[in-house]
mmCIF file of C-alpha atoms in Angstrom:
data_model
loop_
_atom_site.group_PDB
_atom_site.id
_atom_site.type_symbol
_atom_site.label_atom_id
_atom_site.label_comp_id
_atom_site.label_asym_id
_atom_site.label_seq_id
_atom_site.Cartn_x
_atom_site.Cartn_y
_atom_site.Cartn_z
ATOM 1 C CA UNK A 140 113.331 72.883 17.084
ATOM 2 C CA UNK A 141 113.428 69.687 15.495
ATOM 3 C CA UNK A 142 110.551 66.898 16.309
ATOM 4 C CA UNK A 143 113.343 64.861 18.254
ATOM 5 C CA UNK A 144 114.306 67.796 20.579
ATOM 6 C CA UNK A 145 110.567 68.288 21.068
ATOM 7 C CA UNK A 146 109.937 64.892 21.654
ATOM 8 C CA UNK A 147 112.730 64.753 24.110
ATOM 9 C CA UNK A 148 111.583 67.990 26.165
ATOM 10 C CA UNK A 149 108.065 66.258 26.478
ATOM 11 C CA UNK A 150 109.636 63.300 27.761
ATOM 12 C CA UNK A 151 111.693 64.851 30.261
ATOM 13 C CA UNK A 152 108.916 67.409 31.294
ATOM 14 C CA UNK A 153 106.792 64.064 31.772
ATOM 15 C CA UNK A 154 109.504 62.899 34.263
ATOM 16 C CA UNK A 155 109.514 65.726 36.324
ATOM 17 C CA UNK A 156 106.170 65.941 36.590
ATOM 18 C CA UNK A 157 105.656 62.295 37.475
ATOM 19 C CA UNK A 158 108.853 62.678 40.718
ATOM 20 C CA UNK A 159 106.981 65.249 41.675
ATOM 21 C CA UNK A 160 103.683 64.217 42.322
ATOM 22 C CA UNK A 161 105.236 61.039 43.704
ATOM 23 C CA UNK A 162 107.032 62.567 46.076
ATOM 24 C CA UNK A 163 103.829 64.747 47.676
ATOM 25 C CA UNK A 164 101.740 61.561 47.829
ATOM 26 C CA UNK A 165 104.738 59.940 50.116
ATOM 27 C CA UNK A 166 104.329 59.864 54.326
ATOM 28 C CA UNK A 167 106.559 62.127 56.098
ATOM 29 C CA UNK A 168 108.307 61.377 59.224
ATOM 30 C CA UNK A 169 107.084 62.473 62.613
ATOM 31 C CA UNK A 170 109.250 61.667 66.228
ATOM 32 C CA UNK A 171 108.963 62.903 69.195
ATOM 33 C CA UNK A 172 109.845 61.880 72.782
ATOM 34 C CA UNK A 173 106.897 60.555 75.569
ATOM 35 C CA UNK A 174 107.741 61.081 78.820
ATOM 36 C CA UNK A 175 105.761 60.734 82.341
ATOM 37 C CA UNK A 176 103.586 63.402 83.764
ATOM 38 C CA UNK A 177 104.451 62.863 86.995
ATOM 39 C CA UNK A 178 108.161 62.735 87.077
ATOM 40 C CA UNK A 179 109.095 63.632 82.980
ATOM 41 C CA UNK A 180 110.824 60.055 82.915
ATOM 42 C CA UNK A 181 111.007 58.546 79.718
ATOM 43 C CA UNK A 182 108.803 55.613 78.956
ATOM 44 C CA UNK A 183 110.227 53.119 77.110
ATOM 45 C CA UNK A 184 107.447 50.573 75.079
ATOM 46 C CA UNK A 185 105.100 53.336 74.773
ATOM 47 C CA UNK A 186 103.120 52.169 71.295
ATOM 48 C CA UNK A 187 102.453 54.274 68.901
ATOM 49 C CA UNK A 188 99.798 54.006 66.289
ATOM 50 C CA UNK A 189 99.173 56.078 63.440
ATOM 51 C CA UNK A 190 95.392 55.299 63.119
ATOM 52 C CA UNK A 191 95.017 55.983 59.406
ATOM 53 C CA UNK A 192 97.342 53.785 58.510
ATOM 54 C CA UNK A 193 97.555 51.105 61.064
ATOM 55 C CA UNK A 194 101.382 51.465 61.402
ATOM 56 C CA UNK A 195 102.528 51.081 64.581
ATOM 57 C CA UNK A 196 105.850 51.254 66.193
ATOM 58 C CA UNK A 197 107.324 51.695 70.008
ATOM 59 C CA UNK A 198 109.342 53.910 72.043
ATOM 60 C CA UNK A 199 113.424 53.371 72.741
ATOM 61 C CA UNK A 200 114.987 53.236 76.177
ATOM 62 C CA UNK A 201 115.002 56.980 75.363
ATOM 63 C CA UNK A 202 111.610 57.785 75.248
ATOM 64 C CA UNK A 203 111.674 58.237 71.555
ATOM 65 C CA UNK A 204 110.032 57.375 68.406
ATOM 66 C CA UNK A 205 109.722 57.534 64.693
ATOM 67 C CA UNK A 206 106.456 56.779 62.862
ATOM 68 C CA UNK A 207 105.427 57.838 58.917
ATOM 69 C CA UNK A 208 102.228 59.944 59.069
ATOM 70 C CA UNK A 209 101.091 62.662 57.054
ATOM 71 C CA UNK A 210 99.538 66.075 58.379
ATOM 72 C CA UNK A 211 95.038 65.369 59.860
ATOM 73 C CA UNK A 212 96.696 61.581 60.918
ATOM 74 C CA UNK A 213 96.028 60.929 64.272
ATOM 75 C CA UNK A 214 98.468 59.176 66.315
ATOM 76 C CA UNK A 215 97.527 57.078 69.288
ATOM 77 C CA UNK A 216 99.805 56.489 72.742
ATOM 78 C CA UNK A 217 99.321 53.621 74.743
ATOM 79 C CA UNK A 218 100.868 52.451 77.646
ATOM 80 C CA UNK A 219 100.336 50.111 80.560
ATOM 81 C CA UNK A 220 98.933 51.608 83.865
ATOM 82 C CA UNK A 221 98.851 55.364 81.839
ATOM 83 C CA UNK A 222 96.053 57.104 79.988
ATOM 84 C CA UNK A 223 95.766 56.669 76.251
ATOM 85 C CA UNK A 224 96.216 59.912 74.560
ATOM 86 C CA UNK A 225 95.448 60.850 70.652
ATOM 87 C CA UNK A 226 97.446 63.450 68.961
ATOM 88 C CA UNK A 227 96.603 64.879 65.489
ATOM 89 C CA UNK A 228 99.802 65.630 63.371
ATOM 90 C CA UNK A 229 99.981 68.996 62.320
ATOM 91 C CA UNK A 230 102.523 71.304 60.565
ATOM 92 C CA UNK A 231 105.249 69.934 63.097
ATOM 93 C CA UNK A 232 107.328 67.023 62.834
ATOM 94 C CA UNK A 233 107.942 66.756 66.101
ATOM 95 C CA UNK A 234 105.519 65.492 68.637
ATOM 96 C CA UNK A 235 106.464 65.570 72.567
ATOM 97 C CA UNK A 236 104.090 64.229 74.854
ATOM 98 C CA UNK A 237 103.534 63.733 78.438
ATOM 99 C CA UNK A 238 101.188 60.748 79.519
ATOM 100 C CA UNK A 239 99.489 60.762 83.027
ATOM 101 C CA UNK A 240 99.415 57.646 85.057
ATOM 102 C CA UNK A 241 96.434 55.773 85.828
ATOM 103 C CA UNK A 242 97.148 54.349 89.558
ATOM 104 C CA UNK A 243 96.273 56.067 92.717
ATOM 105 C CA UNK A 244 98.517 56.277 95.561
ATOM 106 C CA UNK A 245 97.418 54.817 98.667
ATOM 107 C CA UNK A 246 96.463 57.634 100.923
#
């Protein structure tokens, strides 16, 4: 091989190397739907905070939501007159929760 081919393998081999590790060190995507315990009705304005990163985001008329964490991030819901509830991200992308409400009915 001549020292230009060489060269030119190196630099390419460099490249790949470099997307690579780039790519691992980037946040994947988690969703998921929240929904009420009592009645599974969606809950639309849930927040949603990844606590590792301080990225937060909210949940669509829908229920849903879309929020970059990686895998050991722990994601908190909060909602008005409902328990907060922490979920660590595991090997799944896709987290579904159900959040319990916090008032009492009048007996």
């Amino acid at each position: 091989m001549t020292k230009t081919c060489l060269m030119k393998s190196a630099f390419m081999l460099l490249i790949i190397s470099l997307l690579s590790f780039s790519s691992k060190a980037q946040n994947s995507t988690v969703s998921g739907t929240v929904l009420a315990e009592d009645d599974g009705s969606p809950l639309i304005g849930v927040t949603v905070i990844n606590k590792s990163t301080a990225k937060k985001t909210t949940t669509n008329a829908s229920g849903k939501f879309t929020i970059a964490a990686e895998k050991g991030a722990s994601l908190e819901f909060s909602y008005s007159s409902y328990a907060t509830k922490i979920v660590v991200v595991g090997t799944n992308n896709v987290i579904n929760i159900k959040l319990a409400s916090l008032d009492k009915e009048l007996e």
